[in-house]
PDB file of C-alpha atoms in Angstrom:
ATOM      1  CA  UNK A 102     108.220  88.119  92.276  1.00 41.00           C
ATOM      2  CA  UNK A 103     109.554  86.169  89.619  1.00 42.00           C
ATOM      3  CA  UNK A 104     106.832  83.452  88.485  1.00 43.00           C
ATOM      4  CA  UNK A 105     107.188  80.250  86.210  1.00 43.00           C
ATOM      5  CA  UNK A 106     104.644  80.057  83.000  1.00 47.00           C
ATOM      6  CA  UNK A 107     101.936  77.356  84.729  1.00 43.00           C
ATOM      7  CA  UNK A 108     103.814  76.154  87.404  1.00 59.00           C
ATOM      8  CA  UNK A 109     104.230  77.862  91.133  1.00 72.00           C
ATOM      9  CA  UNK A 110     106.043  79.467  93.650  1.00 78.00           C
ATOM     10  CA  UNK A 111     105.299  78.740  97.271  1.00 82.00           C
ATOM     11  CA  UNK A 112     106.333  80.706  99.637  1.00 81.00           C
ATOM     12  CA  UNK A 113     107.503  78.444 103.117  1.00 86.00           C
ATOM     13  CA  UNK A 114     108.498  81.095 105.397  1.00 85.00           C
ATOM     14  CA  UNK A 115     110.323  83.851 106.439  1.00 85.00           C
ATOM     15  CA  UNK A 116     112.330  84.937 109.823  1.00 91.00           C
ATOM     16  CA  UNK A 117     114.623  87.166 110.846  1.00 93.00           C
ATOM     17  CA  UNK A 118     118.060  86.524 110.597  1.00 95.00           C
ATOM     18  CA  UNK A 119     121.461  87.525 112.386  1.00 95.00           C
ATOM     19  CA  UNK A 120     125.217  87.611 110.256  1.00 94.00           C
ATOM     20  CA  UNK A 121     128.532  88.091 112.437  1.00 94.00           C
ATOM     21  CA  UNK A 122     129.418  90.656 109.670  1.00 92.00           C
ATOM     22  CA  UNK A 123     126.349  92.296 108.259  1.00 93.00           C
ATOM     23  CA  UNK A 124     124.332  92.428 110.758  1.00 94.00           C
ATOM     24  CA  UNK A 125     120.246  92.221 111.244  1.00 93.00           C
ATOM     25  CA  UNK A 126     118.504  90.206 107.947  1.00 93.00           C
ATOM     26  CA  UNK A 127     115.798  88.113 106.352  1.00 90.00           C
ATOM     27  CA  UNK A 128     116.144  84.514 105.686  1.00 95.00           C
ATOM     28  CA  UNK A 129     112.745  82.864 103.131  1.00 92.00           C
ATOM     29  CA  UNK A 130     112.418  79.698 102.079  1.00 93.00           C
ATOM     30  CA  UNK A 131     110.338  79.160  98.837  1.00 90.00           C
ATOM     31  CA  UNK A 132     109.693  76.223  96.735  1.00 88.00           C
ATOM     32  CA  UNK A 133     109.587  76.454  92.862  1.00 83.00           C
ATOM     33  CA  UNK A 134     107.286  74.055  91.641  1.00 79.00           C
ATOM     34  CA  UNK A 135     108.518  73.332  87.789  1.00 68.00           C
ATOM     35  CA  UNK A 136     107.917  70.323  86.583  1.00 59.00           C
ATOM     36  CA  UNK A 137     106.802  71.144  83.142  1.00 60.00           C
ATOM     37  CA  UNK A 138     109.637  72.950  82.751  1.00 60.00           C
ATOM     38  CA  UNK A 139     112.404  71.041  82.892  1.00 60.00           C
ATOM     39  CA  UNK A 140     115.027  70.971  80.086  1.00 62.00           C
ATOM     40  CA  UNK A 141     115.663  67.838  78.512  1.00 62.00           C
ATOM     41  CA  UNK A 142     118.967  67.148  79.935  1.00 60.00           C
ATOM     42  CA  UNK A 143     117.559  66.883  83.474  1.00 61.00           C
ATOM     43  CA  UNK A 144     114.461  64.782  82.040  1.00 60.00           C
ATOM     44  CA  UNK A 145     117.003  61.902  82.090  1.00 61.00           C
ATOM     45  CA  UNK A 146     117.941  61.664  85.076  1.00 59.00           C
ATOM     46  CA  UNK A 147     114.630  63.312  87.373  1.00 60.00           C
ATOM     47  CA  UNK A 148     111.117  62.498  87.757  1.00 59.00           C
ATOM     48  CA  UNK A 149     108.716  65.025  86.346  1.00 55.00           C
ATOM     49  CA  UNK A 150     106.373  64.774  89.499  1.00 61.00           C
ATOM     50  CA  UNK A 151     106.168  66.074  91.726  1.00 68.00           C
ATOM     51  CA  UNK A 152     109.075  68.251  90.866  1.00 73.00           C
ATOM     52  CA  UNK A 153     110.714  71.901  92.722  1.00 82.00           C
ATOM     53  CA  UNK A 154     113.661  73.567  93.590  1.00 86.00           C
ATOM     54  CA  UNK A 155     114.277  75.138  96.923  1.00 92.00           C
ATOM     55  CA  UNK A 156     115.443  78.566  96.944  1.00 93.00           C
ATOM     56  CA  UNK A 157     117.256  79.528 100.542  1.00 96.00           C
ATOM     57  CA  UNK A 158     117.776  83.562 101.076  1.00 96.00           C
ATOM     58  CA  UNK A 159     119.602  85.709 103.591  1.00 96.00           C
ATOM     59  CA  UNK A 160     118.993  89.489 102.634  1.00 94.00           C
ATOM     60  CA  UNK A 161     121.343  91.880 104.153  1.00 93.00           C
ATOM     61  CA  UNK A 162     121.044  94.618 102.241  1.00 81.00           C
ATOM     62  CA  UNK A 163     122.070  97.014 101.385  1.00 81.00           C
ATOM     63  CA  UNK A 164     125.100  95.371 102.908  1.00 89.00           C
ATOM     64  CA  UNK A 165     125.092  91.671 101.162  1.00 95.00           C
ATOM     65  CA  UNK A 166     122.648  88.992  99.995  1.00 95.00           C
ATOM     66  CA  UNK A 167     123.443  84.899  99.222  1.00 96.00           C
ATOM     67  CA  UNK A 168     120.573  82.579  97.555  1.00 96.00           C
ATOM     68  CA  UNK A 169     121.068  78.793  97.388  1.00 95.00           C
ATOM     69  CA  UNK A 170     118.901  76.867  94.912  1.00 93.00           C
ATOM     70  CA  UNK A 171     118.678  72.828  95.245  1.00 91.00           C
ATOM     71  CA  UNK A 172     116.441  70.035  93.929  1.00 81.00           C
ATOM     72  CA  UNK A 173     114.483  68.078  96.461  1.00 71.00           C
ATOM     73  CA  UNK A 174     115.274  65.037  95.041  1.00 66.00           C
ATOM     74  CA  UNK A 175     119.201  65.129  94.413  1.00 69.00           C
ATOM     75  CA  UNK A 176     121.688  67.137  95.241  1.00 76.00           C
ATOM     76  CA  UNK A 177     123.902  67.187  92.194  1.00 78.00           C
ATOM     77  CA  UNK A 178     122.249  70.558  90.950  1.00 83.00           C
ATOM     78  CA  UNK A 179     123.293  73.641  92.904  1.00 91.00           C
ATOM     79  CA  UNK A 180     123.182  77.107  92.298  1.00 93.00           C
ATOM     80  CA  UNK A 181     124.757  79.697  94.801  1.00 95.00           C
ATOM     81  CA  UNK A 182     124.015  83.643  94.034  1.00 95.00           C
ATOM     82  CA  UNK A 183     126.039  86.222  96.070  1.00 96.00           C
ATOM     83  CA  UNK A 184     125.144  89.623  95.749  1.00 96.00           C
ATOM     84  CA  UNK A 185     127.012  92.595  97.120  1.00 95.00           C
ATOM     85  CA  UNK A 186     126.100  96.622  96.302  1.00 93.00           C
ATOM     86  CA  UNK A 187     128.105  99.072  95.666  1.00 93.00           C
ATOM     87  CA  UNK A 188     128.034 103.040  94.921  1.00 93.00           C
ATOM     88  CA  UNK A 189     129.684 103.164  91.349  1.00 94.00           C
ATOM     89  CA  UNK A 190     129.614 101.927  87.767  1.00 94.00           C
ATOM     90  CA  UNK A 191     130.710  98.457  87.870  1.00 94.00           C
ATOM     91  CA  UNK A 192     134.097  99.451  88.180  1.00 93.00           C
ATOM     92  CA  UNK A 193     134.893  97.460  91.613  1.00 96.00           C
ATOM     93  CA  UNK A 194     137.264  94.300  90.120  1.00 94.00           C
ATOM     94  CA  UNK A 195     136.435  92.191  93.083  1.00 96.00           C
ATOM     95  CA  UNK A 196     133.300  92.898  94.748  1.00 96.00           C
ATOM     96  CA  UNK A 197     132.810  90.084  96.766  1.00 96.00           C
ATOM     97  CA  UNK A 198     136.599  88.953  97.544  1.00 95.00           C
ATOM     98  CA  UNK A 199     136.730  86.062  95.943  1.00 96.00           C
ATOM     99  CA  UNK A 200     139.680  83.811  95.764  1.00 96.00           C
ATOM    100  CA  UNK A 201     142.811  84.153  93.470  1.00 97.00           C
ATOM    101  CA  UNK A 202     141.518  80.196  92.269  1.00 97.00           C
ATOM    102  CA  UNK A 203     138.058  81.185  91.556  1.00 96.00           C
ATOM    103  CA  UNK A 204     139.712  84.418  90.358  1.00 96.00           C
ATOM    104  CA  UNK A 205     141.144  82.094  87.903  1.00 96.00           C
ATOM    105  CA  UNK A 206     137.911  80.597  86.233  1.00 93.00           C
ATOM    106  CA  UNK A 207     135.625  83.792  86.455  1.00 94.00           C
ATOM    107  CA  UNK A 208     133.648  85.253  83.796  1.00 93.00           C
ATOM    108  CA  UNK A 209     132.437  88.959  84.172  1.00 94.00           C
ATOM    109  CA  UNK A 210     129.246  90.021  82.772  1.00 93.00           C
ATOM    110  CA  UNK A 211     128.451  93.568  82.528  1.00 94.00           C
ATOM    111  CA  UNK A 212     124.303  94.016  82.361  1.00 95.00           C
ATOM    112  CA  UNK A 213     123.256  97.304  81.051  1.00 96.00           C
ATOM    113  CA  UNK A 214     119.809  97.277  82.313  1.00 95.00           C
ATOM    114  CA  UNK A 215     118.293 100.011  79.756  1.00 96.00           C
ATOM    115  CA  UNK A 216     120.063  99.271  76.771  1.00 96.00           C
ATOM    116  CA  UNK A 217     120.903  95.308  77.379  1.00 96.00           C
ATOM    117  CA  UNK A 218     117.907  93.447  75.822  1.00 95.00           C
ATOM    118  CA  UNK A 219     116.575  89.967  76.790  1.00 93.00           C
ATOM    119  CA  UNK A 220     116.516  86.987  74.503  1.00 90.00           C
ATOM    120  CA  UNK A 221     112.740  87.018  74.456  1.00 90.00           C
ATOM    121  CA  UNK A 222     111.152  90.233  72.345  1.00 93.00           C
ATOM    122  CA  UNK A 223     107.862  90.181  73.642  1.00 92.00           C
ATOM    123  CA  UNK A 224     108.893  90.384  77.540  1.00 91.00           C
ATOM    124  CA  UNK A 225     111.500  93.319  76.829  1.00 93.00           C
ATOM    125  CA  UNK A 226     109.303  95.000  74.626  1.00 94.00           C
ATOM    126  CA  UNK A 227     106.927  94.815  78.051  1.00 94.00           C
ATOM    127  CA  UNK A 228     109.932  95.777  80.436  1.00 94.00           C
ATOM    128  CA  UNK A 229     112.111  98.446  78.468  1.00 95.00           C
ATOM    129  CA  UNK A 230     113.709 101.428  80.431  1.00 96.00           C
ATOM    130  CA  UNK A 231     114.252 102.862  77.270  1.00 94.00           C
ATOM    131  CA  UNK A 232     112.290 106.536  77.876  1.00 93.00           C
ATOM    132  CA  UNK A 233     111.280 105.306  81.447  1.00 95.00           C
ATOM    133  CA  UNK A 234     111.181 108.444  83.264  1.00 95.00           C
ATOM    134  CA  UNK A 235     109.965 108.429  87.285  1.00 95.00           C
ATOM    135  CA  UNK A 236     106.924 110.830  88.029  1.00 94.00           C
ATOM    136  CA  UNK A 237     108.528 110.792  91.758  1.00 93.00           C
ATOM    137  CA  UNK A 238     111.953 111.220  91.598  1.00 92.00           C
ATOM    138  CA  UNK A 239     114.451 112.343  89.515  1.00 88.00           C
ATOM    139  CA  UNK A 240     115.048 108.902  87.486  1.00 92.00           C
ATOM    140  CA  UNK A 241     115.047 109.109  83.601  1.00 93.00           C
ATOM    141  CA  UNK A 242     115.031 109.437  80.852  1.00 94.00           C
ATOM    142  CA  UNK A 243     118.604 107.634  80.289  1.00 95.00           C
ATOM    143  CA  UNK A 244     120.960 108.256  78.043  1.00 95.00           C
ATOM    144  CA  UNK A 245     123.649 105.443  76.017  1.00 95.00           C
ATOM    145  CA  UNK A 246     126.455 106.529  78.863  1.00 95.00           C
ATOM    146  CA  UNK A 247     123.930 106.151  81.779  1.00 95.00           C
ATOM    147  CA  UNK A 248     125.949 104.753  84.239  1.00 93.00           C
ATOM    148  CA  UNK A 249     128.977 107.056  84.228  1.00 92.00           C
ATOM    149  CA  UNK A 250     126.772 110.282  83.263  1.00 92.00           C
ATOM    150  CA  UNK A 251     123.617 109.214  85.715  1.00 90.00           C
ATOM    151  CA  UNK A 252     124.097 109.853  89.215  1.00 88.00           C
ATOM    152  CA  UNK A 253     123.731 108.717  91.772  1.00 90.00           C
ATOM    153  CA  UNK A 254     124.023 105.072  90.181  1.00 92.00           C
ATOM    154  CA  UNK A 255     124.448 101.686  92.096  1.00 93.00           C
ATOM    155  CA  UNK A 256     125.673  98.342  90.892  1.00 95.00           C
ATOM    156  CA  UNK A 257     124.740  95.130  92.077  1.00 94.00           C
ATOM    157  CA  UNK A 258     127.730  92.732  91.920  1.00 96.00           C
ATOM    158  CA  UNK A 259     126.882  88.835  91.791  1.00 96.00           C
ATOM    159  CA  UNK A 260     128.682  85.853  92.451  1.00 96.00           C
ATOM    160  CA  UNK A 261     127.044  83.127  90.523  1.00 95.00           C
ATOM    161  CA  UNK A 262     128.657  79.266  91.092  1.00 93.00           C
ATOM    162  CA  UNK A 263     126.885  76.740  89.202  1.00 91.00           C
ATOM    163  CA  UNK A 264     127.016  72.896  89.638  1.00 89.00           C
ATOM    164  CA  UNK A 265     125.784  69.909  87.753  1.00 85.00           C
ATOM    165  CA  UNK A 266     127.819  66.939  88.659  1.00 82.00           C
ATOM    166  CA  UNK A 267     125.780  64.499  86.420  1.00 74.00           C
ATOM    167  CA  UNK A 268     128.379  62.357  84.096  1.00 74.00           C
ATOM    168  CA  UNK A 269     127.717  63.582  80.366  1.00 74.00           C
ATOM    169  CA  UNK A 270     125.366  66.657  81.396  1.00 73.00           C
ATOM    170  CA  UNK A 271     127.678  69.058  83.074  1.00 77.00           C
ATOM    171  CA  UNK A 272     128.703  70.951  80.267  1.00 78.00           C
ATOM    172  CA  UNK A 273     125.447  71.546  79.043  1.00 78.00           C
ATOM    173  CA  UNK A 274     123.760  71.901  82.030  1.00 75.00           C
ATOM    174  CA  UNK A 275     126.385  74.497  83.054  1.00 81.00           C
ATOM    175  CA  UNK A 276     125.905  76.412  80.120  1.00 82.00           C
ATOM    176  CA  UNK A 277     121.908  76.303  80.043  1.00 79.00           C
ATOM    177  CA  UNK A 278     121.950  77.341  83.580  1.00 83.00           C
ATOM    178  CA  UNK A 279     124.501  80.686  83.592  1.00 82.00           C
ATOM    179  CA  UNK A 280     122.683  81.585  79.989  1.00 81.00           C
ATOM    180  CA  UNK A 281     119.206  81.484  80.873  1.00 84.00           C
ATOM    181  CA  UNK A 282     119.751  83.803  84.820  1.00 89.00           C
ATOM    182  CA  UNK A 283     121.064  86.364  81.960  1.00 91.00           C
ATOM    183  CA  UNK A 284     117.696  86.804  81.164  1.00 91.00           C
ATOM    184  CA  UNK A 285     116.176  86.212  84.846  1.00 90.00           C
ATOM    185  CA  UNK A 286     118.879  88.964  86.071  1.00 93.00           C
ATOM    186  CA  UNK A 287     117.590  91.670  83.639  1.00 94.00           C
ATOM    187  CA  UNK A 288     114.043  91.041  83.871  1.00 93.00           C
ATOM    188  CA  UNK A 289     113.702  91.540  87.668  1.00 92.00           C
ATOM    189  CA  UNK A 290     116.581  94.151  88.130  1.00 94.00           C
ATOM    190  CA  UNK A 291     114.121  95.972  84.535  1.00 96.00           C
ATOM    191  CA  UNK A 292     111.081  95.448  86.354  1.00 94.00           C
ATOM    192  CA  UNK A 293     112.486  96.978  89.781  1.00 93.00           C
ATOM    193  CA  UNK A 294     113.247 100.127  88.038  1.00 95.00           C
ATOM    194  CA  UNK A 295     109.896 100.073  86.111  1.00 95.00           C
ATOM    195  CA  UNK A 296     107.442  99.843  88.979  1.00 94.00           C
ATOM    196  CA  UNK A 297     110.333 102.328  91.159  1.00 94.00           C
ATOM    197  CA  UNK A 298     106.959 104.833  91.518  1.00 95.00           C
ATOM    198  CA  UNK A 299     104.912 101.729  92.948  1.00 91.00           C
ATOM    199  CA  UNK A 300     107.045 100.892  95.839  1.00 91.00           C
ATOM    200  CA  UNK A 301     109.127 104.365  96.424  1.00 91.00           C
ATOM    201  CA  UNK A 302     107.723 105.405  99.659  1.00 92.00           C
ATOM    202  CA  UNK A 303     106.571 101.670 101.326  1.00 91.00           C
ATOM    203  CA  UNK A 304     108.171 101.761 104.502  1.00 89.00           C
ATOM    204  CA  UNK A 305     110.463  98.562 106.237  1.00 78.00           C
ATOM    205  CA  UNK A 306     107.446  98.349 108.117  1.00 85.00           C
ATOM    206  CA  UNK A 307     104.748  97.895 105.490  1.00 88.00           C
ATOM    207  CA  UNK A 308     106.725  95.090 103.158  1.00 78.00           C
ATOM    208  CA  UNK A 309     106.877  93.005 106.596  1.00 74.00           C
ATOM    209  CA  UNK A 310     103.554  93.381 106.472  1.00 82.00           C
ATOM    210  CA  UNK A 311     102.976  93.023 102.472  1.00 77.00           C
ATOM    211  CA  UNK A 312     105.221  89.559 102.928  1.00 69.00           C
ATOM    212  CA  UNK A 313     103.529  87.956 105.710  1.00 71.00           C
ATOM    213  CA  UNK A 314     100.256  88.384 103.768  1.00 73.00           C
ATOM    214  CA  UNK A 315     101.529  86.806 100.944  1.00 65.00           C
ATOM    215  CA  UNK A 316     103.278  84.108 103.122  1.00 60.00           C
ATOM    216  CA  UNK A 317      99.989  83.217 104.359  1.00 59.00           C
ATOM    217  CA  UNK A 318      97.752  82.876 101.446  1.00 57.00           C
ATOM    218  CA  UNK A 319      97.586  79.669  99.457  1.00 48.00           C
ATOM    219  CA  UNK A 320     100.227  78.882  96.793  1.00 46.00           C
ATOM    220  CA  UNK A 321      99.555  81.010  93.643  1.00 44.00           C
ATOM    221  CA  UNK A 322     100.213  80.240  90.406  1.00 43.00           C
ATOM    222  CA  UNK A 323     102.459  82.768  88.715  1.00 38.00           C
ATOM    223  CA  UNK A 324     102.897  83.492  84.378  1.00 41.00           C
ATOM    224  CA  UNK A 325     104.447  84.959  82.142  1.00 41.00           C
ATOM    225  CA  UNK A 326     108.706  84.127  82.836  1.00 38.00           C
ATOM    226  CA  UNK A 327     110.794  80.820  81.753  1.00 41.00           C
ATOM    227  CA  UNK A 328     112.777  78.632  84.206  1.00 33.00           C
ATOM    228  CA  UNK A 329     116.235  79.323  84.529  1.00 35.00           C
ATOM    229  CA  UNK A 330     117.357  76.326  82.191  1.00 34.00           C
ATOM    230  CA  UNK A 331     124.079  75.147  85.825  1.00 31.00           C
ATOM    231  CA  UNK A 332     131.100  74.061  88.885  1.00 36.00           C
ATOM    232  CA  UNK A 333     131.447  77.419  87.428  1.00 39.00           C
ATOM    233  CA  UNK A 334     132.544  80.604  88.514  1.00 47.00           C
ATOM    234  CA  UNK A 335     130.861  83.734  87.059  1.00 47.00           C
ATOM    235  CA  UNK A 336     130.857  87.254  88.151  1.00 48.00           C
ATOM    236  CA  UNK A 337     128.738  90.510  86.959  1.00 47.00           C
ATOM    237  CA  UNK A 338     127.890  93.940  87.409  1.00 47.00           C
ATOM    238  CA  UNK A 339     123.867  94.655  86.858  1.00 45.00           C
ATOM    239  CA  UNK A 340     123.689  98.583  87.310  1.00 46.00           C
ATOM    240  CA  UNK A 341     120.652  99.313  89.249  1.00 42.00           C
ATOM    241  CA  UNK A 342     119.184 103.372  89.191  1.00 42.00           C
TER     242      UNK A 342
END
């Protein structure tokens, strides 16, 4: 779990799920409480209190995963994630068959997740892959070429549209948004990989269990990452090992 520096994540609920396509899934809803952590554009036009955003997720995966993020109190701020897996190197051009318009206004972003660092020193210094080596599995240490000399190597392909339709914020907005789930992106895919010997061997079975535990206790407060600071079209390839 991702947390916010003083704030909270609340975790409403979680069900199964069915998709025509992909099959058996898990939808959660979770609140982000953030009110402290607004940027300043969105101080001008939103009350600080009580403040969250509403994250909406259908896992399918291996197979496919989409997250919608809204603010309770308007919906000019939306931010849609689609995430699709596949076995290779980032080398699929259109992952998640996207339109020749959106085609048209995408940006790829390639994430490197052992040798791309995040804008914050402290926090990469405490996730690095850089010598990570698995005492289960046969993961590490990794060289500069990792992804076409590693194998076997995934990539996880996201879709990322981003909307602020607030007159005289968009731009910014936009651009605060897309640059700040950089650093979200490599911290969880870097912290995946890090803790890989924690959850190895948990079954299907036991992180039902581990998530209706934590969907029943209390809202916890959660440190130590910044909110994601937001319509544009961006697509990238974070390699996963």
């Amino acid at each position: 779990e991702v947390g916010f520096e003083g704030d909270r994540v609340e975790l409403v609920g979680a069900e199964p799920c069915q998709h025509a396509k992909f099959g058996a899934g898990i939808h959660q809803e979770k609140r982000y409480h953030l009110a402290r952590h607004l940027p300043f554009w969105a101080q001008k036009f939103l009350p600080t209190e009580p403040f969250y955003v509403t994250e909406n997720s259908w896992n399918y995966y291996p197979r496919y995963n989409e997250t919608n993020f809204t603010c309770h109190l308007s919906n000019r701020i939306s931010v849609e994630v689609q995430t699709t897996y596949q076995d290779d190197a980032g080398n699929t051009d259109n992952a998640l068959n996207l339109t020749p318009e959106e085609l048209a206004v995408r940006e790829v972003v390639y994430l490197d997740l052992v040798y791309d660092e995040m804008s914050n020193a402290t926090k990469e210094a405490a996730c690095s892959l850089k010598g990570f080596k698995s005492e289960k599995i046969d993961r590490g240490p990794f060289a500069p070429d990792w992804p076409h000399s590693s194998s076997p190597v995934m990539c996880s392909y996201k879709v990322i549209k981003v909307n602020v339709n607030v007159f005289g914020f968009q731009t910014i907005g936009e651009s605060t948004i897309h640059g700040k789930l950089r650093d979200v992106l490599l911290q969880g895919h870097k912290e995946a990989v890090l803790w890989l010997d924690e959850w190895y061997d948990i079954t299907e079975g036991e992180l039902v269990e581990l998530e209706e535990r934590l969907r029943m206790k209390p809202v916890k407060n959660f440190e130590d990452t910044d909110i994601p600071d937001t319509s544009t079209v961006a697509e990238g390839g974070a390699c996963n090992i």
